[in-house]
CSV table of C-alpha atoms in Angstrom, one decimal:
chain,number,residue,atom,x,y,z
A,1,MET,CA,-28.3,161.5,65.9
A,2,THR,CA,-27.6,160.2,62.4
A,3,ALA,CA,-25.2,157.3,61.6
A,4,HIS,CA,-21.6,157.9,60.6
A,5,GLU,CA,-20.9,158.8,57.0
A,6,GLN,CA,-17.5,157.1,56.7
A,7,LEU,CA,-14.9,155.2,58.6
A,8,VAL,CA,-11.5,154.2,57.1
A,9,ALA,CA,-8.8,152.3,58.9
A,10,ARG,CA,-5.5,151.5,57.3
A,11,ARG,CA,-2.1,150.1,58.2
A,12,GLY,CA,0.5,152.7,57.3
A,13,ARG,CA,2.8,151.8,54.4
A,14,ARG,CA,5.8,153.4,56.1
A,15,SER,CA,5.2,152.5,59.8
A,16,GLY,CA,3.0,149.4,59.7
A,17,ILE,CA,0.9,151.1,62.4
A,18,THR,CA,-2.9,151.3,62.1
A,19,THR,CA,-4.4,154.8,61.6
A,20,MET,CA,-8.1,155.7,61.1
A,21,VAL,CA,-10.4,158.5,60.3
A,22,ALA,CA,-14.1,158.6,61.2
A,23,ILE,CA,-16.5,161.2,59.6
A,24,HIS,CA,-19.7,161.4,61.5
A,25,SER,CA,-21.4,164.3,59.7
A,26,THR,CA,-20.7,166.9,57.1
A,27,ALA,CA,-24.2,168.4,57.1
A,28,LEU,CA,-22.9,171.7,58.4
A,29,GLY,CA,-19.5,171.7,56.7
A,30,PRO,CA,-16.2,169.8,56.7
A,31,ALA,CA,-15.7,167.4,59.6
A,32,VAL,CA,-13.2,168.6,62.2
A,33,GLY,CA,-11.8,166.7,65.1
A,34,GLY,CA,-8.6,166.0,66.9
A,35,CYS,CA,-6.0,163.4,66.0
A,36,ARG,CA,-5.6,161.0,69.0
A,37,PHE,CA,-2.2,159.1,69.3
A,38,LYS,CA,-2.9,156.3,71.7
A,39,PRO,CA,-2.3,152.5,72.1
A,40,TYR,CA,-5.5,150.4,72.4
A,41,GLY,CA,-5.9,146.9,73.6
A,42,THR,CA,-7.8,145.9,70.4
A,43,LEU,CA,-8.7,147.3,67.1
A,44,GLU,CA,-12.3,147.2,68.2
A,45,GLU,CA,-11.5,149.5,71.1
A,46,ALA,CA,-9.8,152.0,68.8
A,47,ILE,CA,-12.8,152.0,66.4
A,48,GLY,CA,-15.2,152.4,69.2
A,49,ASP,CA,-13.3,155.5,70.5
A,50,VAL,CA,-13.0,157.2,67.1
A,51,LEU,CA,-16.8,156.6,66.4
A,52,ARG,CA,-17.8,158.0,69.8
A,53,LEU,CA,-15.5,161.0,69.6
A,54,SER,CA,-16.5,161.9,66.1
A,55,ALA,CA,-20.2,161.9,66.9
A,56,ALA,CA,-19.5,164.1,69.9
A,57,MET,CA,-17.7,166.6,67.6
A,58,THR,CA,-20.8,166.8,65.4
A,59,ALA,CA,-22.8,167.8,68.5
A,60,LYS,CA,-20.1,170.2,69.7
A,61,CYS,CA,-19.9,172.0,66.4
A,62,ALA,CA,-23.7,172.2,66.0
A,63,VAL,CA,-24.4,173.5,69.4
A,64,ALA,CA,-21.6,176.0,69.1
A,65,GLY,CA,-23.0,177.3,65.9
A,66,LEU,CA,-20.0,176.4,63.7
A,67,ALA,CA,-20.2,175.7,60.0
A,68,PHE,CA,-18.3,172.5,60.5
A,69,GLY,CA,-19.3,168.8,61.1
A,70,GLY,CA,-17.8,166.1,63.3
A,71,GLY,CA,-14.9,163.9,62.7
A,72,LYS,CA,-12.0,162.3,64.6
A,73,SER,CA,-8.9,160.4,63.8
A,74,VAL,CA,-6.8,157.9,65.7
A,75,ILE,CA,-3.2,156.6,65.4
A,76,ALA,CA,-3.0,153.3,67.3
A,77,PRO,CA,0.4,151.9,67.9
A,78,GLU,CA,0.6,148.5,69.6
A,79,PRO,CA,0.5,148.6,73.5
A,80,GLY,CA,3.9,148.9,75.0
A,81,ARG,CA,5.6,149.9,71.8
A,82,VAL,CA,8.0,152.8,72.2
A,83,LEU,CA,8.4,154.8,68.9
A,84,SER,CA,11.7,156.4,67.9
A,85,PRO,CA,11.4,160.0,66.6
A,86,GLU,CA,11.8,158.5,63.1
A,87,GLU,CA,9.0,156.0,63.6
A,88,ARG,CA,6.7,158.6,65.0
A,89,ARG,CA,7.3,160.8,62.0
A,90,ALA,CA,6.7,157.9,59.7
A,91,VAL,CA,3.3,157.1,61.2
A,92,LEU,CA,2.3,160.8,61.2
A,93,LEU,CA,3.1,160.9,57.5
A,94,ASP,CA,1.0,157.7,57.0
A,95,HIS,CA,-1.8,159.4,58.8
A,96,ALA,CA,-1.4,162.5,56.7
A,97,ASP,CA,-1.7,160.5,53.5
A,98,LEU,CA,-5.0,159.1,54.8
A,99,ILE,CA,-6.3,162.5,55.7
A,100,ALA,CA,-5.4,163.8,52.3
A,101,GLU,CA,-7.5,161.2,50.6
A,102,PHE,CA,-10.6,162.8,52.1
A,103,GLY,CA,-9.9,166.0,50.1
A,104,GLY,CA,-10.8,168.4,53.0
A,105,ARG,CA,-13.9,166.5,54.2
A,106,TYR,CA,-11.9,165.8,57.4
A,107,GLN,CA,-9.6,168.3,59.0
A,108,ALA,CA,-7.4,167.4,62.0
A,109,GLY,CA,-6.2,169.2,65.1
A,110,PRO,CA,-4.2,168.1,68.2
A,111,ASP,CA,-5.7,165.7,70.7
A,112,VAL,CA,-4.5,163.2,73.3
A,113,GLY,CA,-0.9,162.3,72.4
A,114,THR,CA,-0.4,165.0,69.7
A,115,GLY,CA,0.5,168.6,69.6
A,116,PRO,CA,1.4,171.5,67.3
A,117,ALA,CA,4.6,170.0,66.1
A,118,ASP,CA,2.7,166.8,65.0
A,119,MET,CA,0.2,169.0,63.1
A,120,LEU,CA,3.2,170.5,61.2
A,121,VAL,CA,4.3,167.0,60.1
A,122,LEU,CA,0.7,166.3,59.0
A,123,ARG,CA,0.9,169.5,56.9
A,124,GLU,CA,3.8,168.0,54.9
A,125,ALA,CA,1.4,165.6,53.2
A,126,SER,CA,-2.0,167.3,53.8
A,127,PRO,CA,-3.1,170.9,54.2
A,128,TYR,CA,-5.9,169.9,56.4
A,129,ALA,CA,-4.4,170.3,59.9
A,130,PHE,CA,-5.0,173.1,62.5
A,131,CYS,CA,-3.1,174.4,65.5
A,132,THR,CA,0.4,174.2,64.0
A,133,PRO,CA,3.2,176.2,65.7
A,134,GLU,CA,2.8,180.0,65.6
A,135,SER,CA,5.9,180.2,63.5
A,136,ALA,CA,4.0,178.3,60.8
A,137,GLY,CA,1.0,180.6,61.0
A,138,GLY,CA,-1.0,178.4,63.4
A,139,THR,CA,-2.7,179.1,66.8
A,140,VAL,CA,-0.5,176.5,68.6
A,141,SER,CA,-2.4,174.9,71.5
A,142,SER,CA,-6.1,175.4,72.1
A,143,SER,CA,-5.8,174.7,75.8
A,144,GLY,CA,-6.1,178.3,76.9
A,145,PRO,CA,-9.3,179.0,74.9
A,146,THR,CA,-10.8,175.6,76.0
A,147,ALA,CA,-10.3,176.7,79.6
A,148,VAL,CA,-11.9,180.1,78.9
A,149,GLY,CA,-14.9,178.3,77.5
A,150,VAL,CA,-15.2,176.1,80.6
A,151,LEU,CA,-15.1,179.2,82.8
A,152,ALA,CA,-17.8,180.8,80.7
A,153,ALA,CA,-20.0,177.6,81.2
A,154,LEU,CA,-19.2,177.8,84.9
A,155,ARG,CA,-20.4,181.4,85.2
A,156,ALA,CA,-23.7,180.5,83.5
A,157,ALA,CA,-24.2,177.6,85.9
A,158,LEU,CA,-23.3,179.5,89.0
A,159,GLY,CA,-25.0,182.8,88.2
A,160,PRO,CA,-23.6,185.9,89.9
A,161,ALA,CA,-22.2,183.9,92.8
A,162,ASP,CA,-18.7,184.9,94.0
A,163,LEU,CA,-16.1,182.2,93.8
A,164,THR,CA,-14.3,183.4,96.9
A,165,GLY,CA,-13.9,180.5,99.3
A,166,ARG,CA,-15.7,178.0,97.1
A,167,ARG,CA,-14.1,174.6,96.8
A,168,VAL,CA,-13.5,173.5,93.3
A,169,VAL,CA,-12.0,170.0,92.5
A,170,ILE,CA,-10.3,169.6,89.1
A,171,SER,CA,-9.7,165.9,88.1
A,172,GLY,CA,-6.9,166.1,85.6
A,173,TYR,CA,-4.0,168.6,85.9
A,174,GLY,CA,-3.0,168.7,82.2
A,175,SER,CA,-2.7,171.9,80.2
A,176,VAL,CA,-6.4,172.7,80.4
A,177,GLY,CA,-6.7,171.7,84.0
A,178,ALA,CA,-3.7,173.9,84.9
A,179,HIS,CA,-5.2,176.9,83.1
A,180,LEU,CA,-8.5,176.4,85.0
A,181,ALA,CA,-6.7,176.0,88.3
A,182,ALA,CA,-4.8,179.2,87.9
A,183,SER,CA,-7.8,181.2,86.9
A,184,LEU,CA,-10.1,179.8,89.6
A,185,ARG,CA,-7.5,180.4,92.4
A,186,ALA,CA,-7.0,183.9,91.1
A,187,ALA,CA,-10.8,184.4,91.5
A,188,GLY,CA,-10.5,183.3,95.2
A,189,ALA,CA,-11.6,179.7,94.9
A,190,ALA,CA,-10.0,176.9,97.1
A,191,VAL,CA,-8.8,174.6,94.3
A,192,VAL,CA,-8.0,170.9,94.7
A,193,VAL,CA,-6.4,169.1,91.8
A,194,SER,CA,-5.5,165.5,91.0
A,195,ASP,CA,-3.7,163.7,88.1
A,196,ILE,CA,-2.5,160.2,87.3
A,197,ASP,CA,1.0,161.6,87.0
A,198,PRO,CA,2.3,162.1,90.6
A,199,GLY,CA,5.2,164.1,89.1
A,200,LYS,CA,2.8,167.0,88.7
A,201,ARG,CA,2.1,167.3,92.5
A,202,ALA,CA,5.1,169.5,93.3
A,203,SER,CA,4.2,172.0,90.6
A,204,ALA,CA,0.6,172.1,91.7
A,205,GLU,CA,1.5,172.6,95.4
A,206,GLN,CA,3.9,175.4,94.4
A,207,GLN,CA,0.9,177.1,92.8
A,208,GLY,CA,-0.9,177.0,96.1
A,209,LEU,CA,-3.2,174.2,95.1
A,210,THR,CA,-4.2,171.2,97.2
A,211,TRP,CA,-3.3,167.8,95.8
A,212,VAL,CA,-5.5,164.7,96.1
A,213,GLU,CA,-5.1,161.2,94.7
A,214,PRO,CA,-7.1,160.6,91.5
A,215,GLU,CA,-9.4,157.9,92.9
A,216,LYS,CA,-10.7,160.4,95.5
A,217,ALA,CA,-11.1,163.5,93.4
A,218,LEU,CA,-14.6,163.0,92.0
A,219,THR,CA,-16.2,162.1,95.3
A,220,LEU,CA,-14.9,164.9,97.5
A,221,THR,CA,-17.3,167.4,99.0
A,222,ALA,CA,-17.1,170.4,96.6
A,223,ASP,CA,-19.0,173.3,95.2
A,224,VAL,CA,-17.9,172.4,91.7
A,225,VAL,CA,-16.3,169.3,90.3
A,226,ILE,CA,-14.4,169.7,87.0
A,227,PRO,CA,-13.6,166.5,85.0
A,228,ALA,CA,-10.5,167.5,83.0
A,229,ALA,CA,-8.8,164.3,82.1
A,230,VAL,CA,-10.1,161.1,80.4
A,231,GLY,CA,-13.7,160.3,79.5
A,232,GLY,CA,-16.0,157.7,80.9
A,233,VAL,CA,-15.6,158.9,84.5
A,234,LEU,CA,-19.3,159.4,85.3
A,235,ASP,CA,-21.0,156.0,85.7
A,236,PRO,CA,-23.9,155.1,88.0
A,237,GLU,CA,-21.6,154.1,90.8
A,238,THR,CA,-19.5,157.3,90.7
A,239,VAL,CA,-22.6,159.5,90.4
A,240,ALA,CA,-24.1,157.9,93.5
A,241,ARG,CA,-21.0,159.0,95.4
A,242,LEU,CA,-20.7,162.6,94.1
A,243,ASP,CA,-21.0,165.3,96.8
A,244,THR,CA,-21.4,168.4,94.7
A,245,PRO,CA,-24.3,170.4,93.2
A,246,LEU,CA,-22.4,171.1,89.9
A,247,VAL,CA,-20.2,169.2,87.4
A,248,VAL,CA,-18.8,171.0,84.5
A,249,GLY,CA,-15.5,170.3,82.7
A,250,PRO,CA,-13.6,169.9,79.4
A,251,ALA,CA,-13.1,166.1,79.4
A,252,ASN,CA,-14.8,164.5,76.4
A,253,ASN,CA,-17.4,161.7,76.7
A,254,GLN,CA,-17.7,162.0,80.5
A,255,LEU,CA,-20.8,159.9,80.8
A,256,THR,CA,-20.6,156.1,80.3
A,257,ASP,CA,-24.2,156.3,79.0
A,258,ASP,CA,-26.6,159.2,78.3
A,259,ALA,CA,-28.9,157.7,81.0
A,260,VAL,CA,-26.4,158.9,83.6
A,261,ALA,CA,-27.5,162.4,82.9
A,262,GLU,CA,-30.9,161.5,84.3
A,263,GLN,CA,-29.3,160.0,87.4
A,264,LEU,CA,-27.4,163.2,87.9
A,265,ALA,CA,-30.6,165.3,87.6
A,266,ALA,CA,-32.4,163.0,90.0
A,267,ARG,CA,-29.7,163.7,92.6
A,268,GLY,CA,-30.1,167.4,92.1
A,269,ILE,CA,-26.7,167.7,90.4
A,270,ARG,CA,-26.4,170.1,87.4
A,271,TRP,CA,-24.2,168.5,84.7
A,272,ILE,CA,-23.2,170.8,81.8
A,273,PRO,CA,-22.8,168.6,78.7
A,274,ASP,CA,-19.1,168.1,78.0
A,275,TYR,CA,-19.3,168.9,74.4
A,276,VAL,CA,-20.9,172.3,75.2
A,277,ALA,CA,-18.4,173.2,78.0
A,278,SER,CA,-15.4,172.1,76.1
A,279,ALA,CA,-16.1,173.9,72.8
A,280,GLY,CA,-13.9,176.9,73.5
A,281,GLY,CA,-10.8,175.4,71.8
A,282,ILE,CA,-12.5,174.5,68.6
A,283,LEU,CA,-14.4,177.8,68.5
A,284,TYR,CA,-11.2,179.8,69.0
A,285,THR,CA,-9.1,177.8,66.5
A,286,LEU,CA,-11.7,177.8,63.7
A,287,SER,CA,-12.4,181.5,64.3
A,288,ARG,CA,-8.7,182.3,63.9
A,289,GLU,CA,-7.5,179.8,61.3
A,290,ALA,CA,-10.6,179.2,59.1
A,291,GLU,CA,-12.3,182.6,59.4
A,292,GLY,CA,-9.3,184.8,59.9
A,293,LEU,CA,-10.6,186.6,63.1
A,294,GLY,CA,-8.1,188.2,65.4
A,295,HIS,CA,-7.4,187.0,68.9
A,296,GLU,CA,-9.8,189.2,70.8
A,297,ALA,CA,-12.7,188.6,68.3
A,298,ALA,CA,-12.1,184.8,68.6
A,299,LEU,CA,-12.0,184.9,72.4
A,300,ALA,CA,-15.3,186.9,72.3
A,301,ARG,CA,-16.8,184.0,70.4
A,302,VAL,CA,-15.6,181.6,73.0
A,303,GLU,CA,-17.3,183.7,75.7
A,304,THR,CA,-20.7,183.0,73.9
A,305,ILE,CA,-20.6,179.6,75.6
A,306,GLU,CA,-22.0,181.4,78.7
A,307,ASP,CA,-25.1,182.4,76.8
A,308,THR,CA,-25.5,178.9,75.3
A,309,VAL,CA,-25.3,177.2,78.7
A,310,ARG,CA,-27.7,179.7,80.3
A,311,ALA,CA,-30.2,179.0,77.5
A,312,LEU,CA,-29.8,175.3,77.9
A,313,LEU,CA,-30.3,175.5,81.6
A,314,ALA,CA,-33.4,177.6,81.2
A,315,ALA,CA,-34.9,175.2,78.6
A,316,ALA,CA,-34.2,172.2,80.8
A,317,GLU,CA,-36.0,173.9,83.7
A,318,ALA,CA,-38.9,174.9,81.6
A,319,HIS,CA,-39.3,171.5,79.9
A,320,GLU,CA,-38.4,169.5,83.0
A,321,THR,CA,-35.6,167.8,81.1
A,322,THR,CA,-31.8,167.8,81.4
A,323,PRO,CA,-29.3,170.2,79.8
A,324,LEU,CA,-28.1,167.2,77.8
A,325,ALA,CA,-31.5,166.6,76.4
A,326,GLU,CA,-31.9,170.2,75.5
A,327,ALA,CA,-28.4,170.3,73.9
A,328,ALA,CA,-29.3,167.3,71.8
A,329,VAL,CA,-32.5,169.0,70.6
A,330,LEU,CA,-30.5,172.1,69.7
A,331,ALA,CA,-27.9,170.1,67.8
A,332,GLU,CA,-30.5,168.2,65.8
A,333,ARG,CA,-32.4,171.3,64.9
A,334,ARG,CA,-29.2,172.9,63.5
A,335,LEU,CA,-28.2,169.8,61.7
A,336,ALA,CA,-31.6,169.5,60.1
A,337,SER,CA,-31.6,173.1,59.0
A,338,GLY,CA,-28.0,172.8,57.7
A,339,ALA,CA,-27.3,176.1,59.4
A,340,GLY,CA,-25.5,177.6,62.4
A,341,PRO,CA,-27.2,179.5,65.2
A,342,ALA,CA,-31.0,179.7,64.8
């Protein structure tokens, strides 16, 4: 994939906190990507994260057939610093100033550490923010549509198989993980969940879910494993211990290296590329807020992830490659043509 077009990092004039925007590609249209609010050990770690995530957004938009490119932004307070509401607002306004300087080439949405209320603050200094509260005309959270997209990818990978009695492990019981757990349990699956926050255990068990400690989740015997928390969870050591035929989930940057996809394939494990399976949120949000589609029409577009995954799996089988390799080919073809679906 091509090199990044632009990276700007700046210390906020109000807050003194570092914020940054990375634009990977605008070949298909304005760059879109979430605003991540997270402390990092070093500036280099923050830059590495924003570069990786923005490149993944380019691939996500291209494979999904969107007329948008890939970007990402980061607000990086010092580790251990607890911000007052006034300080949080100040750094969000600093970040909005930076976003505004791109003149629409980068448009933000919620990500780890941010939500609809934060997008509303960004809108005070820049019009380029999605997923504001419904009262402000936004689509609020994209968690539900993201889960719908993961379920569409899961259907493509499983085929017509019934979920009744199948064991599904979800690593990460946040908003998307909770949506997935509820839907899968309603479909008859035996759902196991984990999260780094032990306070979520009681709620999960009240929903009839089985709780497991996070360090055990990815290596349990299961019909499906769903990474739904942080990235970088699939490394050679973890993959060697997986006991499942299928891994598909919404967590970004699941692989520590693309070569891990080959290791998964060698073990007979189907891995659906994260940027394909997790595209439901961005598909829904942009369909609603950028194109003006209604709720049902936007959800119908999310459901097309099933067709995309089915095509990638067929191509991987025909070419004796991996779904990741086929997704990369599709993304490059669309980027080169400067168009959406071919």
